[in-house]
Amino acid sequence: MARSTNLPVDPARIADVIDGLARLTDPGRPYTRRAFTALFPAGRDFLEGAFRAAGLETRIDAAGNLVGRRPGRAPGRGTIMLGSHSDTVPDGGRYDGIAGVAVALEVARALADQGFELDHDLEVVDFLAEEVSVFGVSCIGSRGMAGVLPEDWLERETGGLTLAQGIRDVGGDPARIAAEARRDIAAFLELHIEQGPVLEREKLDIGVVTAIAGITRIEIIVEGRADHAGTTPMGARADALAAAARLVTGIEALARSFSEGPSHFTATVGEFSIEPNAANVVPSRARLLIDARAEERTTMDVFAASVDQLAEQIARETGTAIAAPRRLSDNMPTPGDPLLLDVLDAACEAVGAGHRRMASGAGHDTAFMAKVTRAAMIFVPCLDGRSHAPEEFAETDDIALGAAVLFNAVIQLDEKLIQENA
């Protein structure tokens, strides 16, 4: 991997932010600091102090996002925004989201160190609850900032706490989320650990993210017939589990075939249950849930049609009844903005970072910011591709090189956006 000894950013300051947040974890559960739980405000206080020490003007917006602002020299040009999230999954990692917030802050510090004034305002954001929260939903802050947070989500409740009250508790104002939806953001950039093994395997520094995969969840119900497991001949059964097992292996084969195409694709049967789930009864019912992710929408549509055909075939051959597979959720892919992708490629070249374009199979706040502005992401390597686990690890030098890419990209964007609007 490329390394520069003359980066415009300070790796030690990045590490200090990451380490400072890592110390704020549920006892005995590294590294756990979920949104809307007792430790989350401590993390927010730590970050707000760091934002202010860097000279940023801080506020909590209506959706509960922590925002640090560095005014530009040309009011009205709009805002270049950088950021990610500081909340974690249970027993999660030190870097998922957190590295992106630390890098965004470091870019603001580095600009100040060098006396570099942007024409655009610069904002650093810690989005509220990017991970699936105690309310069962994710990307709450970025959805709110983009004005696409479903209003009925505010009434979601857990342990007597509603989401609306949870947002108020972190300083937001749920009644004003829609009114404060942002339309002034000129561009949004996010750094994230890859959460996969590709960059490490290929010994590359940066992944320039072409798209955030669309996620489709497909439910399949198999209806068989309960019979005595010892007395019913094998050829006289309608075994729901046997049919479902063929579905699982068939879906796996389809997924492998689709993944060999030119764009990113994965599919996983992540939920599975049977009834009556008794050792001496032929299973009468099975349910499975597919999580499918595609960079290209056409790929997802062809996969879903193939699953429909597979279900029909297995139902005929096994004597079971399989209802038409049902899409429980269906999110479109989010492509990276072409101008920003080109700028990020050029920024990688400028700092000597080995890079490639690649898709993101995971969801990110960038997908919602793309609804209101140009948006793109970069990835940095993480050890063995591990994430959402205590073992999640990324080298400070790798993160700092990513920060240098964003620093360079922000300076380029400040000029290009003005030229584009001239």
C-alpha positions as a printed Julia matrix, in Angstrom:
422×3 Matrix{Float64}:
   0.0     0.0     0.0
   1.16    3.53   -0.77
   2.37    5.68    2.08
   3.28    9.35    2.22
   5.4    10.96    4.89
   4.06   14.38    3.98
   0.32   14.08    4.48
  -1.69   17.26    5.12
  -3.45   15.54    8.05
  -2.33   14.39   11.49
  -2.77   10.62   12.1
  -2.34   11.04   15.86
  -5.34   13.37   16.11
  -7.47   10.88   14.19
  -6.39    8.09   16.54
  -7.16   10.24   19.58
 -10.79   10.65   18.49
 -11.21    6.96   17.72
  -9.58    5.91   20.98
 -11.53    8.47   23.0
 -14.84    7.09   21.77
 -13.63    3.49   22.23
 -13.18    4.16   25.94
 -16.89    4.98   26.19
 -18.37    1.5    26.01
 -20.86   -0.58   27.95
 -18.95   -2.4    30.72
 -17.72   -5.77   29.52
 -19.07   -5.21   25.99
 -16.44   -3.7    23.72
 -17.31   -1.7    21.77
 -20.95   -0.94   22.49
 -22.42    2.56   22.45
 -25.84    2.31   20.87
 -27.98    5.31   20.04
 -30.69    6.1    22.61
 -28.86    4.26   25.4
 -27.11    5.67   28.45
 -23.61    5.91   26.98
 -24.51    7.58   23.7
 -24.74   11.11   25.2
 -21.23   10.68   26.66
 -19.92    9.97   23.17
 -21.76   13.0    21.84
 -20.3    15.22   24.57
 -16.81   13.97   23.71
 -17.32   14.73   20.02
 -18.88   18.12   20.61
 -15.87   19.09   22.71
 -13.54   17.96   19.94
 -15.56   19.86   17.33
 -15.41   23.05   19.38
 -11.68   22.64   20.09
 -11.21   22.53   16.31
 -12.96   25.89   15.99
 -16.26   24.56   14.66
 -19.61   26.11   15.54
 -21.72   23.26   16.94
 -25.43   22.55   17.09
 -27.87   19.64   17.24
 -30.28   19.8    14.31
 -33.96   18.85   14.39
 -33.22   15.21   13.54
 -30.72   14.85   16.4
 -27.54   15.07   14.32
 -24.44   16.72   15.8
 -23.21   19.33   13.29
 -19.96   21.29   13.38
 -19.74   24.24   10.99
 -16.78   26.11    9.52
 -18.11   29.15    7.62
 -16.89   29.76    4.09
 -15.71   33.09    2.77
 -18.54   33.39    0.23
 -21.91   33.21    2.03
 -24.66   31.57    0.03
 -22.43   29.19   -1.93
 -23.82   26.22   -0.03
 -22.24   23.57    2.16
 -19.7    20.84    1.56
 -20.54   18.21    4.18
 -18.4    15.37    5.57
 -19.39   12.84    8.18
 -20.63    9.46    9.3
 -21.94    8.08   12.62
 -20.65    7.34   16.11
 -23.25    4.82   17.29
 -22.37    1.12   17.26
 -24.08   -2.24   16.97
 -24.14   -4.38   20.12
 -20.63   -5.74   20.75
 -19.55   -3.81   17.68
 -16.3    -2.25   16.6
 -14.17    0.84   17.11
 -14.12    2.0    13.49
 -17.49    1.46   11.79
 -18.79    5.01   11.29
 -16.44    6.38   13.92
 -13.48    6.52   11.52
 -15.59    8.63    9.17
 -16.47   11.15   11.88
 -12.83   11.34   13.05
 -11.62   11.89    9.48
 -14.23   14.56    8.76
 -13.1    16.43   11.87
  -9.45   16.04   10.86
 -10.12   17.55    7.42
 -11.59   20.62    9.13
  -8.57   20.81   11.46
  -6.1    20.42    8.6
  -7.75   23.21    6.63
  -7.46   25.47    9.68
  -3.83   24.45   10.26
  -2.93   25.53    6.75
  -5.0    28.69    6.84
  -7.01   27.4     3.9
 -10.34   29.18    3.42
 -13.06   27.53    1.39
 -15.64   29.51   -0.5
 -18.27   27.01    0.64
 -19.24   26.39    4.23
 -17.83   23.12    5.55
 -19.87   20.97    7.93
 -18.82   17.91    9.9
 -21.7    15.64   10.93
 -22.23   12.8    13.36
 -25.51   11.31   12.17
 -27.93    9.95   14.74
 -28.56    6.19   14.82
 -27.14    4.93   11.53
 -27.12    1.39   12.92
 -30.37   -0.46   13.57
 -31.47    1.18   16.8
 -33.45    0.01   19.8
 -36.51    1.13   17.78
 -35.75   -1.42   15.07
 -34.94    1.15   12.36
 -31.71    2.67   11.04
 -30.27    5.84    9.47
 -32.61    7.99   11.54
 -30.47   11.14   11.43
 -29.64   11.07    7.73
 -33.23   10.25    6.8
 -34.32   13.22    8.91
 -31.75   15.59    7.41
 -32.88   14.54    3.92
 -36.55   15.0     4.84
 -37.48   11.34    4.22
 -37.92   10.05    7.79
 -41.38    8.4     7.86
 -43.57   10.39   10.23
 -45.11    7.26   11.73
 -41.64    6.12   12.86
 -41.73    8.86   15.49
 -44.37    6.87   17.38
 -42.29    3.69   17.51
 -41.86    2.69   21.14
 -39.52    0.59   23.23
 -39.51    0.34   27.01
 -41.94    3.26   27.26
 -39.73    5.54   25.14
 -40.91    6.77   21.74
 -38.54    7.64   18.95
 -39.82   11.22   19.08
 -38.8    11.46   22.74
 -35.48    9.78   22.0
 -34.71   12.46   19.42
 -35.71   15.17   21.91
 -33.47   13.59   24.54
 -30.39   14.06   22.31
 -31.35   17.68   21.63
 -33.41   17.35   18.46
 -36.88   18.65   17.67
 -39.0    16.02   15.91
 -41.74   18.54   15.19
 -39.33   20.47   12.94
 -37.62   17.63   11.09
 -39.58   18.1     7.86
 -39.26   21.89    7.97
 -35.48   21.7     8.45
 -34.79   19.24    5.63
 -31.57   20.45    4.01
 -31.49   21.9     0.51
 -28.27   23.88    0.81
 -25.78   21.0     0.69
 -23.59   21.25   -2.4
 -21.87   17.88   -1.87
 -21.57   15.12    0.74
 -18.6    12.78    1.23
 -18.21    9.9     3.7
 -15.21    7.75    4.61
 -15.88    4.28    5.97
 -13.98    1.1     6.63
 -14.67   -1.35    3.82
 -16.26   -4.02    6.06
 -14.97   -6.56    3.56
 -11.67   -8.11    2.43
 -11.19   -6.75   -1.1
  -8.85   -3.81   -0.47
  -6.67   -5.78    1.94
  -6.54   -8.75   -0.43
  -5.59   -6.56   -3.4
  -3.17   -4.45   -1.32
  -4.95   -1.21   -2.22
  -5.4     1.9    -0.09
  -8.78    3.28   -1.17
 -12.05    2.04   -2.62
 -13.97    4.7    -4.51
 -17.58    3.61   -4.06
 -19.5     3.44   -7.32
 -22.84    2.62   -5.7
 -24.5     1.52   -2.49
 -26.3    -1.7    -3.3
 -30.06   -1.82   -3.23
 -31.39   -4.23   -0.61
 -34.42   -6.44   -1.26
 -35.87   -8.84    1.31
 -37.95  -11.71   -0.07
 -40.12  -13.98    2.07
 -41.02  -17.51    0.96
 -43.58  -19.71    2.74
 -43.66  -23.45    2.05
 -46.81  -25.35    3.06
 -46.52  -29.12    3.39
 -48.45  -31.65    5.5
 -47.77  -32.79    9.03
 -47.54  -36.58    9.3
 -46.09  -39.17   11.64
 -42.34  -39.35   11.01
 -42.19  -43.09   11.69
 -45.23  -44.41    9.85
 -45.58  -42.21    6.76
 -43.72  -43.73    3.78
 -41.02  -41.53    2.31
 -42.78  -41.42   -1.04
 -46.07  -40.31    0.5
 -44.88  -37.15    2.21
 -45.22  -33.44    1.56
 -42.22  -32.38    3.64
 -42.05  -28.59    3.88
 -38.51  -28.63    5.25
 -37.17  -30.88    2.48
 -38.67  -28.5    -0.1
 -37.32  -25.47    1.75
 -33.86  -27.02    1.89
 -33.9   -27.32   -1.89
 -34.92  -23.67   -2.07
 -31.97  -22.64    0.11
 -29.42  -24.51   -1.96
 -31.04  -23.29   -5.17
 -30.91  -19.68   -4.0
 -27.26  -20.14   -3.06
 -26.51  -21.44   -6.57
 -28.36  -18.54   -8.17
 -26.51  -16.04   -5.99
 -23.13  -17.48   -6.91
 -24.04  -17.3   -10.59
 -25.22  -13.68  -10.37
 -22.14  -12.7    -8.34
 -19.93  -13.7   -11.26
 -21.38  -10.88  -13.35
 -19.82   -7.44  -13.82
 -21.6    -5.78  -10.87
 -21.86   -6.49   -7.13
 -24.47   -9.04   -6.07
 -25.1   -11.13   -2.95
 -28.04  -13.12   -1.62
 -28.36  -14.8     1.78
 -31.09  -16.86    3.42
 -30.66  -15.22    6.82
 -33.89  -16.28    8.53
 -35.35  -19.79    8.57
 -38.03  -21.48   10.67
 -40.15  -24.63   10.52
 -43.35  -25.94   12.12
 -44.15  -27.87   14.2
 -40.39  -28.3    14.81
 -40.79  -31.7    16.46
 -38.46  -34.67   15.95
 -41.23  -37.17   15.2
 -43.4   -35.02   12.89
 -42.93  -34.39    9.18
 -42.58  -30.58    8.91
 -45.8   -28.92    7.77
 -44.57  -25.41    7.2
 -41.31  -23.57    6.54
 -40.51  -19.9     6.24
 -37.33  -18.38    4.86
 -36.23  -14.82    4.27
 -33.75  -13.81    1.58
 -31.53  -10.75    1.93
 -30.47   -9.86   -1.65
 -28.2    -6.94   -2.52
 -27.45   -5.64   -6.02
 -25.48   -2.76   -7.46
 -27.68   -2.79  -10.59
 -31.47   -2.81  -10.37
 -31.86   -4.97  -13.47
 -29.78   -7.69  -11.79
 -32.12   -7.69   -8.79
 -35.2    -7.96  -11.0
 -33.76  -10.92  -12.93
 -32.74  -12.63   -9.67
 -36.22  -12.19   -8.18
 -37.81  -13.65  -11.32
 -35.41  -16.6   -11.11
 -36.42  -17.21   -7.48
 -40.09  -17.21   -8.54
 -39.34  -19.88  -11.16
 -37.32  -21.93   -8.68
 -40.18  -21.87   -6.16
 -42.69  -23.02   -8.79
 -40.43  -25.87   -9.88
 -39.76  -27.14   -6.34
 -43.45  -26.96   -5.44
 -44.32  -29.17   -8.45
 -41.59  -31.68   -7.69
 -42.23  -32.0    -3.93
 -46.01  -31.86   -3.73
 -45.86  -28.81   -1.45
 -47.59  -25.48   -1.88
 -45.26  -22.49   -2.2
 -46.92  -19.1    -2.4
 -45.41  -16.55   -4.76
 -42.29  -15.14   -3.07
 -43.16  -11.8    -1.47
 -40.9    -8.73   -1.34
 -41.12   -7.43    2.22
 -38.84   -4.47    1.46
 -37.27   -3.23   -1.73
 -34.72   -0.42   -1.81
 -33.16    0.87   -5.0
 -29.37    1.1    -5.45
 -27.77    4.51   -4.86
 -25.1     5.37   -7.44
 -22.23    7.65   -6.48
 -22.3    11.07   -8.14
 -20.13   10.97  -11.31
 -18.41   14.31  -10.62
 -17.55   13.29   -7.07
 -16.26    9.89   -8.2
 -13.92   11.6   -10.66
 -12.77   14.06   -7.99
 -12.08   11.21   -5.56
 -10.1     9.3    -8.19
  -8.03   12.43   -8.84
  -7.54   12.98   -5.1
  -6.23    9.42   -4.74
  -3.72   10.06   -7.5
  -2.68   13.36   -5.93
  -1.74   11.74   -2.61
  -0.3     8.56   -4.11
  -3.02    6.21   -2.9
  -3.54    2.93   -4.74
  -7.25    2.75   -5.5
 -10.03    1.0    -7.35
 -13.72    1.55   -7.89
 -16.04   -0.82   -6.03
 -19.61   -1.13   -4.8
 -20.8    -1.12   -1.2
 -22.86   -4.11   -0.19
 -23.77   -2.45    3.13
 -26.1     0.49    3.65
 -24.76    3.88    4.75
 -25.97    7.41    5.55
 -24.66    8.43    2.12
 -27.65    6.68    0.53
 -30.01    9.17    2.16
 -27.83   12.23    1.64
 -27.85   11.33   -2.06
 -31.57   12.16   -2.06
 -30.8    15.85   -1.51
 -27.3    16.42   -2.91
 -24.35   15.01   -4.81
 -22.93   12.23   -2.64
 -20.14    9.66   -2.71
 -17.99    7.51   -0.41
 -14.53    6.1    -0.05
 -13.49    2.92    1.74
 -10.28    2.18    3.63
  -9.08   -1.38    4.39
  -9.93   -3.23    7.58
  -8.22   -6.3     8.99
  -9.52   -9.55    7.45
 -12.6    -7.62    6.34
 -14.03   -7.96    9.85
 -16.72   -5.57   11.06
 -19.63   -5.48   13.53
 -17.4    -7.39   15.94
 -14.96   -6.47   18.73
 -12.11   -7.66   16.46
 -12.86   -4.94   13.9
  -9.56   -3.12   13.21
  -8.11   -0.6    10.78
  -4.6     0.84   10.71
  -4.35    4.51   11.65
  -2.07    5.08    8.65
  -4.72    3.69    6.31
  -7.37    5.94    7.81
  -5.06    8.95    7.65
  -4.38    8.33    3.96
  -8.15    8.3     3.45
  -8.33   11.6     5.31
  -5.7    13.03    2.96
  -7.83   11.92   -0.01
 -10.88   13.7     1.42
  -8.81   16.81    2.23
  -7.66   16.97   -1.38
 -11.16   16.22   -2.68
 -12.74   19.02   -0.6
 -10.3    21.56   -2.01
 -10.97   20.37   -5.56
 -14.73   20.42   -5.0
 -14.67   23.93   -3.58
 -13.28   25.11   -6.93
 -15.2    22.8    -9.26
 -18.59   23.56   -7.78
 -18.0    27.27   -8.23
 -16.91   26.76  -11.83
 -19.96   24.59  -12.48
 -22.31   27.29  -11.19
 -20.5    30.22  -12.81
